[in-house]
Amino acid sequence: MKQWGSGVKPQEEKRAAATVMALLTRKEASVPWKDLSIKPLFGYGSALYFVEQALSHPSNLLKTRLQVDMRVTTDLRYDWLHLCRHIRKTEGYRGFFRGFWFNTSAGIPAQLAYLVTYNWCKERVENLGGPEWKDSAVAPLCAGALAETITSVFWVPLDVVTQKLQIQGGHPPEWCSKNIPKVGGTFQSPIQVARGIIEAD
């Protein structure tokens, strides 16, 4: 009976073993910021962020409105479908994208600011720690924490205004009662929403 692998030449076995070892011991190369193609990176990144927001914004809007539902008893199996019908009937299909243009137009610069800040922090941390930190997880971890902290100045107000815009359409009338305050109902621009937040808080 012919054994498995008996037809493989010793040279081919050595090459295959060398390839496997090279893949197992391969390290990810860290590309310096100055060697990156900035224009394609920003262009493709902005386009992909726009597509991602267009696909996920309707579900985020439904999630935000369901989160501010003050009813004691709810059934998420049917509430999201009921809410979809209410939005389509009262606001049209554009209601599923309420706050989309503000979130996307303000989110693209914020994403680019995070990317620039992350790479700038990563280079500074690597220069501070020396060659040992370039192949470790210390530099990316520190750079990510610093970049997230700095760009939160953009992200937090952006999320607050976006969520205020998303709940403007409100809930179905049967979800409201004397003990449950009405949510939304007044449609405002992002500037009006931001002014109202500043005046109230």
C-alpha positions as semicolon CSV with decimal commas, in nm:
position;residue;x (nm);y (nm);z (nm)
1;M;0,000;0,000;0,000
2;K;0,137;0,338;-0,098
3;Q;0,193;0,571;0,197
4;W;0,065;0,930;0,206
5;G;0,326;1,177;0,090
6;S;0,563;0,913;-0,049
7;G;0,543;1,072;-0,393
8;V;0,663;1,412;-0,270
9;K;1,029;1,484;-0,335
10;P;1,254;1,576;-0,039
11;Q;1,336;1,914;-0,197
12;E;0,968;2,001;-0,226
13;E;0,913;1,901;0,137
14;K;1,196;2,129;0,246
15;R;1,055;2,418;0,044
16;A;0,709;2,366;0,191
17;A;0,850;2,352;0,544
18;A;1,055;2,667;0,483
19;T;0,746;2,848;0,353
20;V;0,541;2,749;0,658
21;M;0,817;2,863;0,895
22;A;0,850;3,194;0,710
23;L;0,475;3,256;0,745
24;L;0,478;3,166;1,115
25;T;0,774;3,389;1,195
26;R;0,672;3,678;0,968
27;K;0,629;4,015;1,137
28;E;0,400;4,292;1,025
29;A;0,590;4,584;0,877
30;S;0,512;4,924;1,020
31;V;0,487;5,172;0,733
32;P;0,598;5,522;0,833
33;W;0,347;5,802;0,794
34;K;0,572;5,985;0,548
35;D;0,581;5,683;0,315
36;L;0,202;5,656;0,284
37;S;0,006;5,789;-0,013
38;I;-0,203;6,048;0,169
39;K;-0,447;6,146;-0,107
40;P;-0,561;5,791;-0,198
41;L;-0,575;5,701;0,170
42;F;-0,802;5,993;0,255
43;G;-1,007;5,953;-0,062
44;Y;-1,075;5,581;-0,023
45;G;-1,119;5,617;0,350
46;S;-1,380;5,890;0,310
47;A;-1,567;5,693;0,042
48;L;-1,574;5,376;0,252
49;Y;-1,687;5,570;0,559
50;F;-1,974;5,720;0,354
51;V;-2,084;5,374;0,237
52;E;-2,058;5,232;0,590
53;Q;-2,271;5,514;0,731
54;A;-2,531;5,479;0,455
55;L;-2,571;5,109;0,535
56;S;-2,572;5,136;0,915
57;H;-2,754;5,466;0,977
58;P;-3,113;5,329;0,953
59;S;-3,040;5,060;1,212
60;N;-2,868;5,314;1,437
61;L;-3,172;5,541;1,412
62;L;-3,407;5,259;1,511
63;K;-3,178;5,165;1,800
64;T;-3,170;5,525;1,927
65;R;-3,548;5,564;1,919
66;L;-3,601;5,231;2,092
67;Q;-3,353;5,332;2,362
68;V;-3,560;5,639;2,454
69;D;-3,882;5,438;2,472
70;M;-4,011;5,495;2,827
71;R;-4,278;5,225;2,830
72;V;-4,258;4,972;3,112
73;T;-4,344;4,669;2,901
74;T;-4,197;4,635;2,554
75;D;-4,158;4,362;2,296
76;L;-3,859;4,421;2,073
77;R;-3,966;4,140;1,842
78;Y;-4,247;4,359;1,708
79;D;-4,160;4,711;1,829
80;W;-3,889;4,765;1,569
81;L;-4,126;4,663;1,290
82;H;-4,401;4,887;1,428
83;L;-4,154;5,173;1,450
84;C;-4,042;5,116;1,090
85;R;-4,403;5,141;0,972
86;H;-4,454;5,459;1,174
87;I;-4,144;5,624;1,028
88;R;-4,234;5,527;0,671
89;K;-4,590;5,652;0,714
90;T;-4,519;5,983;0,888
91;E;-4,173;6,078;0,761
92;G;-4,124;5,874;0,445
93;Y;-3,812;5,679;0,365
94;R;-3,606;5,991;0,428
95;G;-3,696;5,954;0,794
96;F;-3,465;5,653;0,822
97;F;-3,173;5,881;0,731
98;R;-3,253;6,169;0,966
99;G;-2,920;6,314;1,081
100;F;-2,728;6,117;0,818
101;W;-2,578;6,412;0,630
102;F;-2,469;6,589;0,947
103;N;-2,318;6,274;1,094
104;T;-2,134;6,187;0,772
105;S;-2,011;6,535;0,683
106;A;-1,882;6,591;1,036
107;G;-1,765;6,233;1,084
108;I;-1,529;6,224;0,785
109;P;-1,307;6,507;0,919
110;A;-1,320;6,346;1,262
111;Q;-1,206;6,012;1,115
112;L;-0,921;6,182;0,931
113;A;-0,825;6,369;1,249
114;Y;-0,813;6,037;1,436
115;L;-0,596;5,880;1,166
116;V;-0,349;6,169;1,163
117;T;-0,339;6,185;1,543
118;Y;-0,289;5,809;1,573
119;N;0,005;5,799;1,334
120;W;0,163;6,110;1,487
121;C;0,136;5,964;1,839
122;K;0,264;5,624;1,721
123;E;0,579;5,776;1,571
124;R;0,645;5,980;1,886
125;V;0,599;5,677;2,112
126;E;0,826;5,462;1,895
127;N;1,095;5,731;1,898
128;L;1,061;5,759;2,274
129;G;1,082;5,384;2,342
130;G;1,350;5,298;2,091
131;P;1,374;4,995;1,858
132;E;1,223;4,760;2,118
133;W;0,884;4,932;2,100
134;K;0,858;4,927;1,719
135;D;0,783;4,553;1,708
136;S;0,572;4,545;2,025
137;A;0,211;4,632;2,100
138;V;0,308;4,921;2,329
139;A;0,330;5,186;2,058
140;P;-0,007;5,107;1,890
141;L;-0,177;5,077;2,229
142;C;-0,050;5,411;2,355
143;A;-0,114;5,580;2,020
144;G;-0,470;5,448;2,006
145;A;-0,546;5,565;2,361
146;L;-0,403;5,912;2,299
147;A;-0,575;5,950;1,962
148;E;-0,911;5,838;2,104
149;T;-0,878;6,081;2,395
150;I;-0,788;6,375;2,172
151;T;-1,049;6,312;1,902
152;S;-1,325;6,257;2,160
153;V;-1,348;6,637;2,154
154;F;-1,505;6,590;1,808
155;W;-1,686;6,259;1,855
156;V;-1,882;6,327;2,174
157;P;-2,060;6,647;2,054
158;L;-2,112;6,483;1,714
159;D;-2,283;6,180;1,868
160;V;-2,500;6,395;2,097
161;V;-2,629;6,616;1,813
162;T;-2,679;6,316;1,583
163;Q;-2,888;6,130;1,841
164;K;-3,097;6,443;1,903
165;L;-3,166;6,458;1,530
166;Q;-3,251;6,088;1,511
167;I;-3,526;6,102;1,775
168;Q;-3,702;6,405;1,627
169;G;-3,961;6,193;1,451
170;G;-4,079;6,050;1,782
171;H;-4,266;5,728;1,853
172;P;-4,604;5,594;1,738
173;P;-4,893;5,774;1,915
174;E;-5,007;5,458;2,094
175;W;-4,672;5,439;2,270
176;C;-4,738;5,769;2,447
177;S;-4,964;5,830;2,746
178;K;-5,008;6,072;3,034
179;N;-4,729;5,906;3,231
180;I;-4,494;5,873;2,934
181;P;-4,359;6,200;2,793
182;K;-4,364;6,247;2,419
183;V;-4,025;6,217;2,250
184;G;-3,937;6,422;1,943
185;G;-4,206;6,566;1,721
186;T;-4,024;6,896;1,652
187;F;-3,793;6,898;1,352
188;Q;-3,488;7,123;1,383
189;S;-3,163;7,175;1,199
190;P;-2,830;7,063;1,347
191;I;-2,746;7,424;1,435
192;Q;-3,076;7,468;1,619
193;V;-3,021;7,140;1,803
194;A;-2,670;7,244;1,906
195;R;-2,796;7,583;2,029
196;G;-3,070;7,416;2,230
197;I;-2,819;7,184;2,396
198;I;-2,592;7,477;2,486
199;E;-2,880;7,682;2,625
200;A;-3,022;7,390;2,826
201;D;-2,699;7,243;2,961
